[in-house]
Coordinates of C-alpha atoms in Angstrom, one line a residue:
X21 CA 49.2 138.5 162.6
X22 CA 50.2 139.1 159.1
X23 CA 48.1 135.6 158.0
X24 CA 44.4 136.9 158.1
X25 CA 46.2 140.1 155.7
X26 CA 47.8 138.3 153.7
X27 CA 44.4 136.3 152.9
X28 CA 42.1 139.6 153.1
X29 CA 44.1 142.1 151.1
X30 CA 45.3 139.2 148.7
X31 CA 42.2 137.6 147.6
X32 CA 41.3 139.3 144.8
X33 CA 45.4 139.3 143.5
X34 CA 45.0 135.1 144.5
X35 CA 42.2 134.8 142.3
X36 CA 42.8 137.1 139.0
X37 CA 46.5 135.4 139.0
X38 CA 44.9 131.7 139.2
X39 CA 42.5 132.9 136.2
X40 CA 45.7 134.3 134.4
X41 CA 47.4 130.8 134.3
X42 CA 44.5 129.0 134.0
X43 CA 44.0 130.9 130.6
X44 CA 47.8 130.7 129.3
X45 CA 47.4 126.9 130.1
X46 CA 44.5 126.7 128.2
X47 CA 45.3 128.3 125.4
X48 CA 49.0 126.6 125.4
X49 CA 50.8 130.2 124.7
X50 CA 53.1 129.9 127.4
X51 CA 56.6 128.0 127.1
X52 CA 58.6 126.1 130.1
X53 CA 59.1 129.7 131.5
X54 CA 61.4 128.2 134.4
X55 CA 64.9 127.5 133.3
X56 CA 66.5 123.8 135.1
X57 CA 67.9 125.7 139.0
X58 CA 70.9 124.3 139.6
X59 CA 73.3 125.2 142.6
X60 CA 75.7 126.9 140.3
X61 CA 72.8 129.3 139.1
X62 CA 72.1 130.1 142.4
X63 CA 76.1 131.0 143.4
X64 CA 76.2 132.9 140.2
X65 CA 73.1 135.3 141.2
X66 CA 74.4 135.7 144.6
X67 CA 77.6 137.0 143.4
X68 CA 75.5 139.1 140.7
X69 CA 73.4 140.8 143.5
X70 CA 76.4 141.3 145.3
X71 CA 78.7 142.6 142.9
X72 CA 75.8 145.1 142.1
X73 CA 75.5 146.5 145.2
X74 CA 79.2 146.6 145.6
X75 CA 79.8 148.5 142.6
X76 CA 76.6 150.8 143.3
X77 CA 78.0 151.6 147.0
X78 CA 81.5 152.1 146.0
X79 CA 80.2 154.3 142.9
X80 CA 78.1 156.6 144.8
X81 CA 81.5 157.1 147.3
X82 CA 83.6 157.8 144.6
X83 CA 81.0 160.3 142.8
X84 CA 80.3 162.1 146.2
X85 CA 84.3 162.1 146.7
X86 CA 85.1 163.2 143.6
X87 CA 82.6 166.1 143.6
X88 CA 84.1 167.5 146.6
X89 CA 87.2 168.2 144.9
X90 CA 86.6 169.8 141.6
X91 CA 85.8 173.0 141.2
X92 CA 83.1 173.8 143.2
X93 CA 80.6 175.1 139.2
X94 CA 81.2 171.3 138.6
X95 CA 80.5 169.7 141.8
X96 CA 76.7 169.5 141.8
X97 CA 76.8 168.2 138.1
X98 CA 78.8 165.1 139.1
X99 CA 76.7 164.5 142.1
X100 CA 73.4 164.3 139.5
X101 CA 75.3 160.9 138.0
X102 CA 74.4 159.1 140.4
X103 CA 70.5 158.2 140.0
X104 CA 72.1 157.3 136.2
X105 CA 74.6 154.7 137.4
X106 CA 72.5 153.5 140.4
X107 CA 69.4 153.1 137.5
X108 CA 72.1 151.7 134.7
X109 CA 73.6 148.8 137.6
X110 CA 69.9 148.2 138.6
X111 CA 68.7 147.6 134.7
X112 CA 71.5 145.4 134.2
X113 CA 71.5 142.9 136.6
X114 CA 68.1 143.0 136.6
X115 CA 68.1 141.6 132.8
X116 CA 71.2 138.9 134.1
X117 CA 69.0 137.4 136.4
X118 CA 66.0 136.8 134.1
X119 CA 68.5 135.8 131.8
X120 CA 69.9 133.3 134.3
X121 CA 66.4 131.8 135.7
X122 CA 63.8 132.0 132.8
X123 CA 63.1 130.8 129.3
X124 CA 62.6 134.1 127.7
X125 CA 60.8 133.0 124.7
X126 CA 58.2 135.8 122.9
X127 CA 55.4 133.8 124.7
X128 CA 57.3 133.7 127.9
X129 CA 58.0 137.1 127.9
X130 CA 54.4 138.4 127.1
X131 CA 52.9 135.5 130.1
X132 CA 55.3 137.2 132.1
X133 CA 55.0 140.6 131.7
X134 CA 51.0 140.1 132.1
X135 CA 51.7 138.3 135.5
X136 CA 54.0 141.2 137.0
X137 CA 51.4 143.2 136.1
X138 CA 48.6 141.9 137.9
X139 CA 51.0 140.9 140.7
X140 CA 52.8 144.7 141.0
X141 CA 49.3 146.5 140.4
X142 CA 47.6 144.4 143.3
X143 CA 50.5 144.0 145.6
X144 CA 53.3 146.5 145.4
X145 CA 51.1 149.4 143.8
X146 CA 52.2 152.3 146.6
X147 CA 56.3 151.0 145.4
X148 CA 55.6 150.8 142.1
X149 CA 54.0 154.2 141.5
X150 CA 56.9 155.7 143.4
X151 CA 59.2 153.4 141.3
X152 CA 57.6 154.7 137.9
X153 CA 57.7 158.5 139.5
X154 CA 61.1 158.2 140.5
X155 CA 61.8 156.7 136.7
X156 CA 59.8 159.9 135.3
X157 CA 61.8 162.3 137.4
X158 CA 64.9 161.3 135.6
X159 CA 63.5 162.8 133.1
X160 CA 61.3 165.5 134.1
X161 CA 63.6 166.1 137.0
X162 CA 62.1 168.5 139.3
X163 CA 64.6 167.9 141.8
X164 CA 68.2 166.6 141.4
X165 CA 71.0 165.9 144.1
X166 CA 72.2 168.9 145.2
X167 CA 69.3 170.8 144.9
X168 CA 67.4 172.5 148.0
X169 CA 63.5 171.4 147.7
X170 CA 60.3 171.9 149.8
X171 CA 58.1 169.1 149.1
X172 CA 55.4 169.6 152.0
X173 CA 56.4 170.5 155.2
X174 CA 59.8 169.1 154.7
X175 CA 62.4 171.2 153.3
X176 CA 66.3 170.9 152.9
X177 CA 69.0 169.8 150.7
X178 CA 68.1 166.3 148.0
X179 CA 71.8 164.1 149.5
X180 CA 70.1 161.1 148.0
X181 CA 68.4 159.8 145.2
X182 CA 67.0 155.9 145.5
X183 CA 64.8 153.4 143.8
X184 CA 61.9 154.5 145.9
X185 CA 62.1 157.8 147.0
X186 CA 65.0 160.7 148.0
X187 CA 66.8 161.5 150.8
X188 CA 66.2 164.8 152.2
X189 CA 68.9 166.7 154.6
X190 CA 66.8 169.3 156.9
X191 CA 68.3 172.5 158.2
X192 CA 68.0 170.2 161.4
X193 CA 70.2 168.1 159.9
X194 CA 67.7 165.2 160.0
X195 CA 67.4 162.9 157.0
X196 CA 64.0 162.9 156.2
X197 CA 63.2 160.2 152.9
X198 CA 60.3 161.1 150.4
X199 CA 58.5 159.1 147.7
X200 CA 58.8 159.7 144.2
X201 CA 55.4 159.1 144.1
X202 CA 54.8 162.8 145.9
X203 CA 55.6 164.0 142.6
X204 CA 51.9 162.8 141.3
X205 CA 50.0 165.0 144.1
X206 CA 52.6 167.5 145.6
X207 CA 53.7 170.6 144.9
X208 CA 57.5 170.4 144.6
X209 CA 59.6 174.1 145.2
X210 CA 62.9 174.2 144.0
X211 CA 64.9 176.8 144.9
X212 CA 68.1 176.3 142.8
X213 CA 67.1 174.3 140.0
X214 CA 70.6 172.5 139.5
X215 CA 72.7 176.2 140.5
X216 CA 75.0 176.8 142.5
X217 CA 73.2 180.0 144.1
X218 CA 69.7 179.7 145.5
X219 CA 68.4 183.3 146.5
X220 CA 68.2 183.7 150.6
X221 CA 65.8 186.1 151.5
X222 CA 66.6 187.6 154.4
X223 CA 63.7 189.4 157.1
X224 CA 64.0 192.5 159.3
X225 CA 61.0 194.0 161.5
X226 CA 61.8 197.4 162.6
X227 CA 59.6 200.3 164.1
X228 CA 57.9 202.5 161.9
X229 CA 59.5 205.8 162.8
X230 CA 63.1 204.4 161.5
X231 CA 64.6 206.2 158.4
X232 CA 63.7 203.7 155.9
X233 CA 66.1 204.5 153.5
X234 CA 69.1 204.8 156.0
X235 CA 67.6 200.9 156.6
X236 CA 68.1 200.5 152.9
X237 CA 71.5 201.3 152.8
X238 CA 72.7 199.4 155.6
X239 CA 71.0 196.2 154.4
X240 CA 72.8 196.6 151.4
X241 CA 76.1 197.0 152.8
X242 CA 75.3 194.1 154.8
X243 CA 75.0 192.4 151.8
X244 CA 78.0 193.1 149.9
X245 CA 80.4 192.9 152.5
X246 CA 79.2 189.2 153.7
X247 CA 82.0 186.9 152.3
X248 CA 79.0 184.4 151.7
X249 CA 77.7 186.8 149.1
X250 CA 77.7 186.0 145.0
X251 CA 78.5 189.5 144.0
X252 CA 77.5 188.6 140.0
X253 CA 74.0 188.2 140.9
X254 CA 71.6 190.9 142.3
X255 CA 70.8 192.1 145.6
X256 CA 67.5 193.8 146.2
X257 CA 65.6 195.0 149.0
X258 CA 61.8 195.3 149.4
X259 CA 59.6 196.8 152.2
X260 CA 56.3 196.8 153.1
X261 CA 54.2 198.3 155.7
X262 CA 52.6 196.1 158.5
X263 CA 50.2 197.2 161.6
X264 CA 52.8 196.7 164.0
X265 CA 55.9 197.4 162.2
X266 CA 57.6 198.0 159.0
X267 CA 58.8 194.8 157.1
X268 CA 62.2 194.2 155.1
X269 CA 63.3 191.8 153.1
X270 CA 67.0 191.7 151.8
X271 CA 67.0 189.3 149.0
X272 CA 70.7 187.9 148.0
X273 CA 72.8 184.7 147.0
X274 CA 75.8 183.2 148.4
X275 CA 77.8 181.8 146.4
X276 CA 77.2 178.5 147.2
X277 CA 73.6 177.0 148.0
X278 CA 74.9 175.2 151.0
X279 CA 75.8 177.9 152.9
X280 CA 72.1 179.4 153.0
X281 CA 71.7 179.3 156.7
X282 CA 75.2 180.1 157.5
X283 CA 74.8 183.2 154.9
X284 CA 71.6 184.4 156.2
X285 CA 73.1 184.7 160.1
X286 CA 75.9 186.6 158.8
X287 CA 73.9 188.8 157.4
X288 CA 71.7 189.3 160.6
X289 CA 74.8 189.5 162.9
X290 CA 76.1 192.3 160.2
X291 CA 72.5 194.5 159.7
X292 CA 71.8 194.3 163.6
X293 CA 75.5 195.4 164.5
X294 CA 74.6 198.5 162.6
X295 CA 70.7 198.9 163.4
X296 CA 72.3 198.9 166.7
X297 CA 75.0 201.9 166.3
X298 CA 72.2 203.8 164.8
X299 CA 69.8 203.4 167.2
X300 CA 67.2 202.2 164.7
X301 CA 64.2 200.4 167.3
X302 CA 62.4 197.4 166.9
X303 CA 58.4 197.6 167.1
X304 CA 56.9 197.4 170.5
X305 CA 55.0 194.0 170.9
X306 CA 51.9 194.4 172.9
X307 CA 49.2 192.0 173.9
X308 CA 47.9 192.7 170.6
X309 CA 50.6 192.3 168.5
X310 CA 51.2 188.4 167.6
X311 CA 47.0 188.7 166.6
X312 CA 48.2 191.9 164.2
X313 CA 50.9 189.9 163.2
X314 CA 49.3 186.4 162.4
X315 CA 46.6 188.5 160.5
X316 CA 49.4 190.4 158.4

C-alpha cells in the first residue's frame, strides 16, 4: 500500500534530486563524497548511536532526580538543561557520523548540504519545520520544562522536551505530545513563565442577595489560611454581576505551580465550609439559566 505513495507523493523529490546530481556530475564539483564502509565503521556507529542514547536517557534521569532534591527555587532551572544536553549529544554525534562515513571536502559539503535540502524540504517538511521550531524555541523559549502551557485545547504541565515536539502532562494526567512546529500558527499561554508560582484563579457563583463584602472577606481568609498559598505574592478578589448570579473570582498562588489543582480544591473545601455556616445561597438555576449563563 505504501508503493503507489511512495511513487505519487515522491515524484517531484525523484526528479529534482536526479537533476541535482546530474548537474554536480556535470560540472565535476563534487568529490568521492562516500568514504571506503568497512565493518569496523559500521560497529563504531552502532556503538556511537548507542552510547548517545545511553548517555541522553541516563542524563535526563539524573537531571529529573537531581531536581527533585534541591531546593525546590532551583528545581525547575535544572529541569530546563535538558533540551541543552539532549540538543549538545544530538549535535555531536551527529558530526561523528558524517565524519565517519563521508568525504567532507568544501565541495562535498556544499553537494551535500544542497541534497538534504531538496530531500528534507520534499520529504520530511512537517519534521523538519517542527525540528527548526523546536531549535528556535531554545531560544525564543516560550515554554520550558516545568512550565504549565495551553497550546490549543491542550493544557498542562511541559514533563518533556524532544527533537520533535514536547510532552504535555494534562490535569488528567494524560501525556499529550505537541509539535514545535505549533509555535508557527498557535497561540502559546504560559502561565508561569519559568516561576515557581503560576496564579490560580479560583470561581464562586453565589445568589445576588448575599452580603458581598462578608463574601470578600471569607474568600480572603480562605486564602491566607490555605497552606498551599505563597503569602509574598498578592491575593485579590474581583466580582462581577451576572443575570443569574453574582460572580467571584479569588485570584492567588501556591507556592509551587504543581500544586494548582490541589491548591484550588482547598480553597473550595475552605470558602464553601464558611459560605455554608453563614448561610450565604447559591443562585436558583431555572430552565432558563444555563441560556443566561452561556450568554454571560
Amino acid at each position: 500500500m505504501l508503493l503507489p505513495w511512495l511513487f505519487t507523493e515522491s515524484s517531484t523529490f525523484i526528479v529534482k534530486t536526479r537533476l541535482f546530481a546530474q548537474l554536480i556530475n556535470n560540472n565535476g564539483a563534487i568529490e568521492k563524497l562516500l568514504t571506503d564502509i568497512t565493518v569496523k565503521k559500521i560497529i563504531k556507529a552502532l556503538i556511537s548511536i548507542f552510547v548517545a542514547y545511553g548517555i541522553s536517557v541516563t542524563n535526563q534521569s539524573l537531571i529529573n532526580w537531581l531536581s527533585e532534591r534541591v531546593p525546590r527555587r532551583f528545581r525547575l532551572l535544572i529541569k530546563q538543561s535538558v533540551p541543552f544536553w539532549k540538543g549538545l549529544i544530538l549535535i555531536v554525534t551527529t558530526v561523528y557520523l558524517l565524519n565517519l562515513f563521508l568525504n567532507l571536502s568544501q565541495n562535498n559539503f556544499l553537494a551535500l548540504t544542497g541534497t538534504l535540502a531538496v530531500a528534507l524540504g520534499f520529504a520530511f517538511k512537517d519534521y523538519v519545520s517542527s525540528i527548526i521550531a523546536g531549535i528556535v524555541t531554545l531560544f525564543e523559549a516560550p515554554y520550558r520544562v516545568g512550565d504549565r502551557i495551553r497550546i490549543g485545547e491542550n493544557y498542562g504541565e511541559v514533563i518533556g522536551y524532544g527533537l520533535r515536539g514536547l510532552r504535555l502532562q494534562t490535569p488528567d494526567d494524560n501525556t499529550v505530545t505537541i509539535p514545535h512546529n505549533k509555535t508557527w500558527t498557535d497561540a502559546i499561554s504560559n502561565a508561569n513563565s519559568g516561576q515557581l508560582e503560576a496564579q490560580v484563579v479560583t470561581e464562586f457563583y453565589l445568589d445576588h442577595e448575599v452580603d458581598v463584602e462578608q463574601v470578600i472577606r471569607i474568600l480572603y481568609q480562605a486564602a491566607y489560611s490555605s497552606r498551599y498559598t505563597q503569602l509574598k505574592l498578592p491575593v485579590a478578589v474581583v466580582m462581577e454581576e451576572l443575570p443569574s448570579s453574582t460572580h467571584f473570582k479569588l485570584k492567588s498562588y501556591p507556592m509551587d505551580a504543581r500544586d494548582e489543582f490541589v491548591y484550588k480544591t482547598d480553597l473550595i473545601r475552605r470558602a464553601k465550609q464558611v459560605f455554608a455556616k453563614y448561610g450565604l445561597s447559591y443562585p436558583q438555576l431555572s430552565q432558563e439559566s444555563p441560556q443566561i449563563l452561556a450568554k454571560s
